[in-house]
XYZ file of C-alpha atoms in Angstrom:
338
model
C -26.475 3.010 -28.231
C -23.330 3.923 -29.470
C -21.630 2.876 -26.442
C -23.300 -0.757 -26.620
C -22.742 -1.054 -30.026
C -18.811 0.106 -29.803
C -18.815 -1.912 -26.498
C -20.046 -5.218 -27.319
C -17.872 -5.427 -30.791
C -15.007 -4.802 -28.532
C -15.851 -7.779 -26.821
C -15.920 -9.515 -29.255
C -12.824 -8.526 -31.234
C -11.095 -9.527 -27.976
C -12.744 -13.013 -27.525
C -11.733 -13.787 -31.320
C -8.691 -12.175 -30.911
C -7.223 -14.291 -27.574
C -9.123 -17.224 -29.633
C -7.271 -17.048 -32.692
C -4.235 -16.946 -30.646
C -4.749 -20.028 -28.857
C -5.811 -21.884 -31.806
C -2.898 -21.014 -33.395
C -1.053 -22.984 -30.341
C -2.775 -25.676 -30.347
C -2.498 -26.573 -34.029
C 1.028 -25.831 -33.675
C 1.956 -28.823 -31.530
C 0.934 -31.225 -34.267
C 2.656 -29.643 -36.378
C 6.349 -29.401 -33.758
C 4.980 -33.049 -32.786
C 3.024 -36.457 -34.150
C 0.116 -37.011 -32.223
C 1.966 -39.839 -30.302
C 4.237 -37.714 -29.057
C 1.591 -35.222 -27.772
C -0.072 -38.616 -25.966
C 2.735 -39.084 -24.154
C 4.188 -35.779 -23.587
C 0.927 -35.214 -21.886
C 1.158 -37.888 -19.920
C 4.380 -36.870 -18.890
C 3.634 -33.286 -18.170
C 0.826 -34.382 -16.225
C 3.054 -36.803 -14.341
C 5.233 -34.240 -13.080
C 5.403 -31.873 -10.287
C 5.779 -28.893 -12.014
C 6.874 -26.433 -9.300
C 8.167 -23.066 -10.492
C 11.453 -24.940 -12.087
C 9.984 -27.489 -14.518
C 10.185 -26.020 -17.025
C 7.700 -28.191 -19.383
C 9.357 -27.870 -23.116
C 12.506 -29.837 -21.736
C 10.995 -32.633 -19.861
C 7.683 -34.335 -23.496
C 9.558 -31.502 -25.322
C 8.042 -28.013 -27.506
C 4.737 -29.427 -29.168
C 3.453 -32.055 -25.821
C 4.195 -27.400 -24.048
C 2.787 -25.422 -27.277
C -0.377 -28.411 -26.854
C -0.494 -28.155 -22.436
C -0.505 -24.395 -23.127
C -3.120 -24.384 -25.761
C -5.761 -26.603 -24.476
C -5.386 -25.090 -21.252
C -5.747 -21.376 -23.285
C -8.541 -22.854 -24.477
C -10.947 -24.459 -22.426
C -9.845 -21.347 -19.993
C -11.114 -18.753 -22.854
C -14.951 -20.978 -23.205
C -15.655 -21.642 -19.476
C -15.134 -17.195 -19.568
C -17.493 -17.307 -22.549
C -19.571 -20.097 -20.509
C -20.595 -17.918 -18.011
C -21.266 -14.040 -20.814
C -18.116 -12.426 -19.236
C -16.939 -9.591 -20.819
C -13.946 -9.404 -22.535
C -11.760 -6.783 -22.008
C -8.322 -5.398 -21.212
C -8.057 -7.088 -18.162
C -8.865 -10.674 -19.793
C -5.810 -10.201 -22.247
C -3.239 -9.789 -19.565
C -4.608 -12.997 -17.621
C -5.025 -14.646 -20.168
C -1.880 -14.134 -21.772
C 0.470 -15.233 -18.272
C -2.007 -18.287 -17.088
C -0.820 -19.388 -21.586
C 2.531 -18.477 -21.009
C 3.000 -19.978 -17.376
C 1.461 -23.061 -19.117
C 4.598 -23.960 -20.519
C 6.380 -24.279 -16.245
C 3.309 -24.868 -13.847
C 0.529 -25.347 -15.281
C -1.107 -28.119 -17.297
C -5.054 -29.183 -17.677
C -5.180 -31.664 -14.641
C -3.530 -29.249 -11.815
C -5.391 -26.337 -12.815
C -9.012 -27.756 -13.005
C -9.634 -29.035 -9.077
C -8.608 -24.809 -8.563
C -10.959 -23.265 -11.002
C -13.829 -25.838 -9.731
C -13.460 -24.048 -6.392
C -13.670 -21.477 -8.023
C -17.158 -22.328 -9.841
C -18.868 -23.640 -6.685
C -18.010 -19.887 -4.164
C -19.800 -18.572 -7.440
C -22.839 -20.789 -6.946
C -22.775 -19.568 -3.289
C -22.169 -16.874 -3.152
C -21.627 -15.171 -6.659
C -23.846 -15.719 -8.803
C -24.187 -13.464 -10.418
C -20.395 -11.674 -10.154
C -19.241 -14.062 -13.161
C -16.908 -11.193 -13.980
C -14.498 -12.846 -10.427
C -14.098 -15.709 -12.418
C -11.459 -14.080 -14.394
C -9.881 -13.442 -11.569
C -9.883 -17.147 -10.155
C -7.932 -17.607 -13.740
C -5.253 -16.345 -11.672
C -5.539 -18.925 -8.521
C -3.928 -21.438 -10.867
C -1.022 -19.854 -9.906
C -0.376 -22.402 -7.088
C -1.725 -25.140 -9.631
C 1.746 -27.045 -8.677
C 0.281 -27.737 -4.841
C -2.152 -29.881 -6.573
C 0.975 -31.315 -8.993
C 2.706 -32.169 -5.326
C 1.162 -33.654 -3.605
C -0.830 -35.714 -6.306
C 2.968 -36.985 -7.382
C 4.048 -38.137 -3.709
C 4.016 -42.578 -2.429
C 0.940 -41.546 -0.669
C -2.060 -43.787 -1.542
C -4.650 -41.048 -0.767
C -2.674 -38.419 -2.628
C -5.243 -38.473 -6.078
C -7.913 -37.760 -3.118
C -5.869 -34.742 -1.180
C -4.562 -33.459 -4.354
C -8.629 -32.726 -5.176
C -9.482 -31.339 -1.550
C -6.271 -28.971 -1.314
C -7.590 -27.811 -5.288
C -10.933 -27.572 -4.560
C -9.920 -25.282 -1.381
C -7.806 -22.695 -2.827
C -10.181 -22.481 -5.887
C -13.513 -21.867 -3.156
C -10.572 -19.632 -0.234
C -8.476 -17.455 -3.315
C -11.591 -15.032 -3.984
C -12.849 -13.098 -0.902
C -8.660 -13.147 0.048
C -8.722 -10.748 -3.610
C -11.631 -9.138 -3.085
C -10.213 -8.569 0.454
C -6.353 -7.235 -0.973
C -8.102 -5.834 -3.864
C -9.036 -3.121 -1.285
C -5.496 -2.474 0.564
C -3.325 -3.006 -2.708
C -4.477 -0.023 -6.290
C -4.198 -3.617 -7.653
C -1.993 -5.479 -10.822
C -0.582 -2.347 -13.068
C -3.072 -4.522 -14.940
C -5.221 -2.122 -13.840
C -3.635 1.073 -14.715
C 0.237 1.283 -15.897
C 1.065 4.335 -17.352
C 5.095 3.290 -18.740
C 6.614 6.659 -16.702
C 4.942 5.687 -13.348
C 6.656 2.497 -14.395
C 10.579 4.039 -14.823
C 10.849 4.640 -10.279
C 10.156 0.967 -9.343
C 12.897 -0.177 -11.800
C 15.070 2.337 -10.550
C 14.338 0.691 -6.705
C 15.213 -2.396 -8.672
C 18.124 -1.446 -10.447
C 18.871 0.258 -7.260
C 19.393 -3.378 -5.081
C 20.302 -5.509 -7.910
C 23.480 -2.305 -8.522
C 24.795 -2.010 -4.966
C 23.505 -4.718 -2.681
C 23.796 -7.364 -4.750
C 25.951 -6.784 -7.287
C 23.981 -9.182 -9.770
C 22.761 -6.453 -12.258
C 23.074 -8.266 -15.504
C 21.199 -11.351 -14.306
C 18.626 -13.299 -15.293
C 16.364 -12.661 -12.371
C 17.059 -9.610 -11.460
C 15.984 -9.124 -14.975
C 13.228 -10.580 -14.581
C 12.684 -9.007 -10.481
C 13.258 -5.790 -13.349
C 10.253 -6.149 -15.433
C 7.948 -7.278 -13.222
C 7.968 -4.651 -11.171
C 5.979 -2.829 -13.520
C 2.747 -4.510 -10.805
C 3.770 -1.184 -8.116
C 2.933 1.184 -11.261
C 0.054 1.955 -8.948
C 2.273 2.949 -6.365
C 4.003 5.779 -7.837
C 0.861 6.590 -9.019
C -0.264 7.167 -5.940
C 2.020 8.024 -3.600
C 5.065 9.399 -5.546
C 8.218 8.940 -6.859
C 9.938 8.347 -4.124
C 8.076 5.545 -2.743
C 7.299 4.442 -6.503
C 11.626 4.249 -6.220
C 11.123 2.228 -2.110
C 8.463 0.339 -3.674
C 10.947 -1.283 -5.883
C 13.720 -1.796 -3.197
C 11.823 -3.798 -1.189
C 10.706 -5.067 -3.766
C 13.636 -6.274 -4.674
C 15.027 -7.908 -1.621
C 11.177 -9.504 -0.788
C 11.124 -10.785 -3.878
C 14.494 -12.339 -3.671
C 13.284 -14.739 -0.264
C 10.163 -15.723 -1.288
C 10.743 -17.799 -3.840
C 12.927 -19.589 -1.561
C 9.993 -20.168 0.990
C 7.072 -21.723 -1.405
C 9.143 -23.431 -2.305
C 9.085 -23.022 -6.331
C 4.856 -23.510 -5.785
C 4.085 -20.270 -6.461
C 3.800 -19.409 -9.911
C 3.716 -15.971 -9.818
C 5.938 -15.129 -7.430
C 6.924 -12.290 -8.502
C 3.475 -10.251 -8.022
C 3.185 -12.524 -3.741
C 5.864 -10.124 -3.772
C 4.718 -6.503 -5.249
C 1.355 -7.851 -2.848
C 3.401 -7.931 -0.047
C 5.204 -5.201 -0.716
C 2.201 -2.849 -0.931
C 0.334 -3.900 2.472
C 4.387 -3.763 4.371
C 4.144 0.278 3.563
C 0.774 1.324 3.882
C 1.081 -0.843 6.729
C 4.135 1.762 8.131
C 1.970 4.367 6.273
C -0.826 3.848 9.021
C 1.639 3.037 12.330
C 2.929 6.160 11.356
C -0.590 7.834 11.352
C -2.093 7.082 14.322
C -0.134 9.994 16.122
C -1.664 13.104 14.885
C 1.340 15.542 15.083
C 3.073 13.335 13.410
C 1.142 12.729 10.530
C 0.569 17.218 10.495
C 4.004 16.316 10.189
C 4.134 13.936 6.832
C 0.729 15.238 5.329
C 2.192 19.195 4.588
C 6.465 17.144 3.271
C 3.858 14.954 1.016
C 2.004 17.484 -0.709
C 6.074 19.780 -0.244
C 7.498 16.421 -2.395
C 4.400 15.621 -4.735
C 4.817 19.400 -5.478
C 8.822 19.645 -6.001
C 8.538 16.384 -8.628
C 5.253 17.872 -10.424
C 7.497 20.644 -10.922
C 10.524 17.839 -11.887
C 8.060 15.690 -14.457
C 7.230 18.651 -15.618
C 10.847 20.239 -15.960
C 12.196 17.064 -17.621
C 8.627 16.364 -20.451
C 9.793 20.363 -22.003
C 13.683 18.613 -22.167
C 12.376 15.920 -23.532
C 9.886 16.952 -25.622
C 12.694 20.099 -26.451
C 15.204 17.521 -27.717
C 12.867 15.042 -30.176
C 11.521 18.655 -31.021
C 15.595 18.795 -32.129
C 16.388 15.878 -33.664
C 13.330 15.703 -36.060
C 14.590 19.240 -37.379
C 18.102 17.676 -37.791
C 16.589 14.496 -39.448
C 14.217 16.758 -41.934
C 17.569 18.243 -41.941
C 19.924 15.750 -43.065
C 16.748 14.172 -45.497
C 16.151 17.291 -47.324
C 20.444 17.548 -48.369
C 20.155 14.201 -49.173
C 17.541 14.759 -51.366
C 19.414 17.926 -53.100
C 22.817 15.366 -54.000
């Protein structure tokens, strides 16, 4: 009973925290702009194509951008609450991501058809699996495609945009379920800082020696989102994590032009492509029995070497850290004596 009570308390606390956050953003909008400005700004946001380079603050102002993010976050929270979603750390990461991208790509109108499509899918196929709904919210990464079609001069643009949004929402959940089993998922499932270091190293090496743009915003952005490959390091080792970071950086820099900015989570998409590509290569190698044995033997030796290397690094780090603490204590004592 104690564990159940703690779980319920944790769920309630997370919901209250997210609700407070979303309410604060919404209320802040009314301090940043007048109601008339907010109304006109929201109209401008809804009417914009909303691809990745669309900055809602630039288009409509700070107040309307805050209001859009707050309303979308609040509506998502109440939708999850209504469907009895179990609020957890995964919910926090999804809601925060949704809220952040609501400043340059997502709005109430272009996200609604995708979310409705998810609800229709859950109603037909998984009426008892409402936990999938939180992942359906990630499907709003494709919201700009709804706005892009909506803004075309065609007479049937609104109807086509609605149909495309519903189709995306209906198909995104089964695709997610399939890919989840193939990719150990986003780093939100299992993130530790030392797992992140090696994919990040791969990104840094690519930026330094191939593109020579280490200090650019694009490189920093890719560097931060390399955390999505943290499970790769955990599962296959440090070298595999570094290689994944190298490939991830190359893919990320080329997929954005291909999607014309309609995929807001381009780095997450590139991370999934990276893992699927590496997993496909591994499967090809393992088709040959002798090659499989050779790879597995060397792989186990590599993992053993990496673990011993990490152990030595941790010992050096701890020793250095303890020395720093002792030196600080000595300086503090000397200062107190004076």
